[in-house]
Amino acid sequence: MEITYRFSCEDVTTRELEELFAAAGLGGRVGDKIRRAFLNSQLVCLAYEGTRLIGASRAITDGEYHGLIYDVAVHPEFQAHGIGRRMMEELLERLPVWRVMLVAGEQVQGFYRTLGFERYPDAMARLESSYLYDAPAGAS
Ligand SMILES: CC(C)(COP(=O)(O)OP(=O)(O)OC[C@H]1O[C@@H](n2cnc3c(N)ncnc32)[C@H](O)[C@@H]1OP(=O)(O)O)[C@@H](O)C(=O)NCCC(=O)NCCS
């Protein structure tokens, strides 16, 4: 199995991302919004087997103090082969900042622990669910 890594997402399609995230159990990412989120992120690391997208991850940063990593996913057929770790290492190498944060459910916290992440009690978040999806076509 030869996996290659890309650091630009100009060629990635909405459909490829939707399929990957649905297969990895992060299926709330639908429509072109997910592709735009990748395009608008300063850092991306995508994993391919041949031309097939099998892993994705992205980060935003101020380049000085802070970085945020989002949407780390490996297709289930390819999990447990070091691909998630490699994508994270590629992002972290490009994030020379004091604090890198991410959101992780209990079931994947062990994965991030292997990369040096710890629970961070001071984090707060404000959620605005009306921004979660694109407005339906024709809606004003
Ligand atoms: C979490 C995920 C990205 C890990 O990717 P992966 O390619 O399967 O992981 P790797 O093979 O690179 O594993 C790296 C290390 O983490 C460990 N690990 C992987 N998944 C783990 C988990 N769920 N819990 C605990 N440890 C885990 C591995 O054992 C390995 O340890 P080692 O380096 O000491 O051998 C992948 O399982 C996935 O896409 N899950 C579904 C989507 C998801 O929940 N993403 C996270 C959103 S926050």
CSV table of C-alpha atoms and ligand atoms in Angstrom, one decimal:
chain,number,residue,atom,x,y,z
A,1,MET,CA,0.0,0.0,0.0
A,2,GLU,CA,1.6,3.2,-1.1
A,3,ILE,CA,0.2,6.4,0.4
A,4,THR,CA,1.1,9.8,-0.8
A,5,TYR,CA,0.4,13.1,1.0
A,6,ARG,CA,-0.6,16.4,-0.5
A,7,PHE,CA,-0.6,19.9,1.0
A,8,SER,CA,-3.0,21.6,-1.3
A,9,CYS,CA,-6.7,21.0,-1.8
A,10,GLU,CA,-7.3,22.8,-5.0
A,11,ASP,CA,-8.2,19.6,-6.8
A,12,VAL,CA,-10.3,18.0,-4.1
A,13,THR,CA,-14.0,17.7,-4.8
A,14,THR,CA,-17.0,18.2,-2.4
A,15,ARG,CA,-18.0,14.6,-3.2
A,16,GLU,CA,-14.6,13.1,-2.3
A,17,LEU,CA,-14.7,14.9,1.1
A,18,GLU,CA,-18.3,14.1,1.8
A,19,GLU,CA,-17.7,10.4,1.1
A,20,LEU,CA,-14.5,10.3,3.2
A,21,PHE,CA,-16.2,12.0,6.2
A,22,ALA,CA,-19.3,9.9,6.0
A,23,ALA,CA,-17.3,6.7,5.9
A,24,ALA,CA,-15.2,7.9,8.8
A,25,GLY,CA,-18.3,8.7,10.9
A,26,LEU,CA,-18.0,12.5,10.6
A,27,GLY,CA,-21.0,12.7,8.3
A,28,GLY,CA,-22.3,16.1,9.4
A,29,ARG,CA,-20.0,17.6,6.8
A,30,VAL,CA,-22.2,18.0,3.7
A,31,GLY,CA,-22.3,20.1,0.7
A,32,ASP,CA,-19.7,22.5,-0.7
A,33,LYS,CA,-19.2,24.0,2.7
A,34,ILE,CA,-16.7,21.3,3.7
A,35,ARG,CA,-14.6,21.9,0.5
A,36,ARG,CA,-14.6,25.7,1.1
A,37,ALA,CA,-13.5,25.1,4.7
A,38,PHE,CA,-10.5,23.1,3.4
A,39,LEU,CA,-9.8,25.8,0.8
A,40,ASN,CA,-9.9,28.5,3.4
A,41,SER,CA,-7.6,26.7,5.8
A,42,GLN,CA,-3.9,27.8,5.8
A,43,LEU,CA,-2.7,24.2,6.2
A,44,VAL,CA,-4.1,21.0,4.8
A,45,CYS,CA,-2.7,17.5,4.7
A,46,LEU,CA,-4.6,15.0,2.4
A,47,ALA,CA,-3.7,11.3,2.1
A,48,TYR,CA,-4.2,9.4,-1.2
A,49,GLU,CA,-3.9,5.9,-2.3
A,50,GLY,CA,-3.3,6.4,-6.0
A,51,THR,CA,-5.9,9.0,-6.9
A,52,ARG,CA,-8.3,8.0,-4.1
A,53,LEU,CA,-8.7,10.4,-1.2
A,54,ILE,CA,-8.4,8.3,1.9
A,55,GLY,CA,-7.4,10.8,4.6
A,56,ALA,CA,-7.9,14.5,5.3
A,57,SER,CA,-6.9,17.1,7.9
A,58,ARG,CA,-6.7,20.8,8.1
A,59,ALA,CA,-5.5,23.6,10.4
A,60,ILE,CA,-5.9,27.4,10.8
A,61,THR,CA,-3.3,29.5,12.6
A,62,ASP,CA,-2.1,33.0,13.4
A,63,GLY,CA,1.4,31.7,12.7
A,64,GLU,CA,2.7,32.9,16.1
A,65,TYR,CA,0.9,31.7,19.1
A,66,HIS,CA,-2.1,29.6,18.2
A,67,GLY,CA,-3.2,26.8,15.9
A,68,LEU,CA,-6.4,24.9,15.6
A,69,ILE,CA,-6.6,21.5,13.9
A,70,TYR,CA,-9.9,20.2,12.5
A,71,ASP,CA,-11.5,17.5,10.4
A,72,VAL,CA,-8.9,14.7,10.9
A,73,ALA,CA,-10.3,11.6,9.2
A,74,VAL,CA,-8.9,8.4,7.8
A,75,HIS,CA,-11.1,6.1,5.7
A,76,PRO,CA,-11.9,3.0,7.9
A,77,GLU,CA,-10.3,0.7,5.3
A,78,PHE,CA,-7.0,2.5,5.9
A,79,GLN,CA,-7.1,3.2,9.7
A,80,ALA,CA,-4.5,1.8,12.0
A,81,HIS,CA,-1.7,2.1,9.4
A,82,GLY,CA,-0.1,5.3,10.8
A,83,ILE,CA,-1.9,7.6,8.3
A,84,GLY,CA,-3.6,9.7,10.9
A,85,ARG,CA,-0.4,10.1,12.8
A,86,ARG,CA,1.5,11.1,9.7
A,87,MET,CA,-1.1,13.7,8.7
A,88,MET,CA,-1.0,15.1,12.3
A,89,GLU,CA,2.8,15.2,12.3
A,90,GLU,CA,2.9,17.0,8.9
A,91,LEU,CA,0.4,19.6,10.2
A,92,LEU,CA,2.3,20.0,13.5
A,93,GLU,CA,5.6,20.5,11.7
A,94,ARG,CA,4.0,23.4,9.9
A,95,LEU,CA,2.5,24.9,13.1
A,96,PRO,CA,5.5,26.5,15.0
A,97,VAL,CA,3.2,28.0,17.6
A,98,TRP,CA,2.8,27.9,21.4
A,99,ARG,CA,-0.6,26.2,21.6
A,100,VAL,CA,-2.3,23.9,19.2
A,101,MET,CA,-5.9,23.0,20.1
A,102,LEU,CA,-8.5,20.6,18.7
A,103,VAL,CA,-11.8,19.0,19.7
A,104,ALA,CA,-11.8,15.3,20.3
A,105,GLY,CA,-14.4,12.9,21.4
A,106,GLU,CA,-13.5,10.4,24.2
A,107,GLN,CA,-13.1,7.6,21.7
A,108,VAL,CA,-10.2,9.3,19.8
A,109,GLN,CA,-8.5,11.1,22.7
A,110,GLY,CA,-6.0,8.2,23.0
A,111,PHE,CA,-5.0,8.9,19.4
A,112,TYR,CA,-4.2,12.5,20.1
A,113,ARG,CA,-2.5,11.6,23.4
A,114,THR,CA,0.1,9.6,21.4
A,115,LEU,CA,0.9,13.0,19.7
A,116,GLY,CA,1.4,14.9,23.0
A,117,PHE,CA,-2.1,16.4,23.4
A,118,GLU,CA,-3.7,16.6,26.8
A,119,ARG,CA,-7.2,17.5,28.1
A,120,TYR,CA,-7.4,21.3,28.4
A,121,PRO,CA,-9.8,22.5,31.0
A,122,ASP,CA,-9.9,26.2,30.2
A,123,ALA,CA,-11.4,25.8,26.7
A,124,MET,CA,-14.9,27.4,26.0
A,125,ALA,CA,-17.0,27.4,22.9
A,126,ARG,CA,-20.0,29.1,21.6
A,127,LEU,CA,-22.1,27.2,19.0
A,128,GLU,CA,-24.3,28.8,16.3
A,129,SER,CA,-26.1,26.0,14.6
A,130,SER,CA,-27.6,28.2,11.9
A,131,TYR,CA,-24.1,28.3,10.4
A,132,LEU,CA,-23.6,24.6,10.2
A,133,TYR,CA,-25.1,24.1,6.8
A,134,ASP,CA,-25.4,26.1,3.6
A,135,ALA,CA,-28.7,27.7,3.0
A,136,PRO,CA,-30.9,25.7,0.6
A,137,ALA,CA,-30.8,26.9,-3.0
A,138,GLY,CA,-33.3,29.6,-3.6
A,139,ALA,CA,-33.6,30.6,0.1
A,140,SER,CA,-32.9,34.2,0.8
B,1,LIG,C1,-8.8,9.0,14.7
B,1,LIG,C2,-8.1,8.6,13.4
B,1,LIG,C3,-7.9,9.9,12.6
B,1,LIG,C4,-6.8,7.9,13.6
B,1,LIG,O1,-6.2,7.7,12.4
B,1,LIG,P1,-5.4,6.3,12.1
B,1,LIG,O2,-4.7,6.4,10.8
B,1,LIG,O3,-6.4,5.1,12.3
B,1,LIG,O4,-4.4,6.2,13.4
B,1,LIG,P2,-2.9,5.8,13.4
B,1,LIG,O5,-2.8,4.4,12.7
B,1,LIG,O6,-2.0,6.8,12.7
B,1,LIG,O7,-2.6,5.7,14.9
B,1,LIG,C5,-1.6,6.4,15.5
B,1,LIG,C6,-1.5,6.0,17.0
B,1,LIG,O8,-2.7,6.4,17.7
B,1,LIG,C7,-3.3,5.2,18.2
B,1,LIG,N1,-4.7,5.3,18.0
B,1,LIG,C8,-5.4,5.4,16.8
B,1,LIG,N2,-6.7,5.5,17.0
B,1,LIG,C9,-6.9,5.5,18.4
B,1,LIG,C10,-8.1,5.6,19.2
B,1,LIG,N3,-9.3,5.7,18.7
B,1,LIG,N4,-7.9,5.5,20.5
B,1,LIG,C11,-6.6,5.4,21.0
B,1,LIG,N5,-5.5,5.3,20.3
B,1,LIG,C12,-5.6,5.3,19.0
B,1,LIG,C13,-2.7,4.0,17.4
B,1,LIG,O9,-2.7,2.8,18.2
B,1,LIG,C14,-1.3,4.5,17.2
B,1,LIG,O10,-0.5,4.4,18.3
B,1,LIG,P3,1.1,4.1,18.2
B,1,LIG,O11,1.7,5.2,17.3
B,1,LIG,O12,1.6,4.1,19.6
B,1,LIG,O13,1.2,2.7,17.5
B,1,LIG,C15,-9.1,7.6,12.6
B,1,LIG,O14,-9.3,6.5,13.4
B,1,LIG,C16,-10.4,8.2,12.2
B,1,LIG,O15,-10.5,8.8,11.1
B,1,LIG,N6,-11.4,8.0,13.0
B,1,LIG,C17,-12.8,8.5,12.6
B,1,LIG,C18,-12.9,10.0,12.5
B,1,LIG,C19,-12.6,10.7,13.8
B,1,LIG,O16,-13.1,10.4,14.8
B,1,LIG,N7,-11.7,11.7,13.7
B,1,LIG,C20,-11.2,12.5,14.8
B,1,LIG,C21,-12.0,13.7,14.8
B,1,LIG,S1,-11.6,14.7,16.3
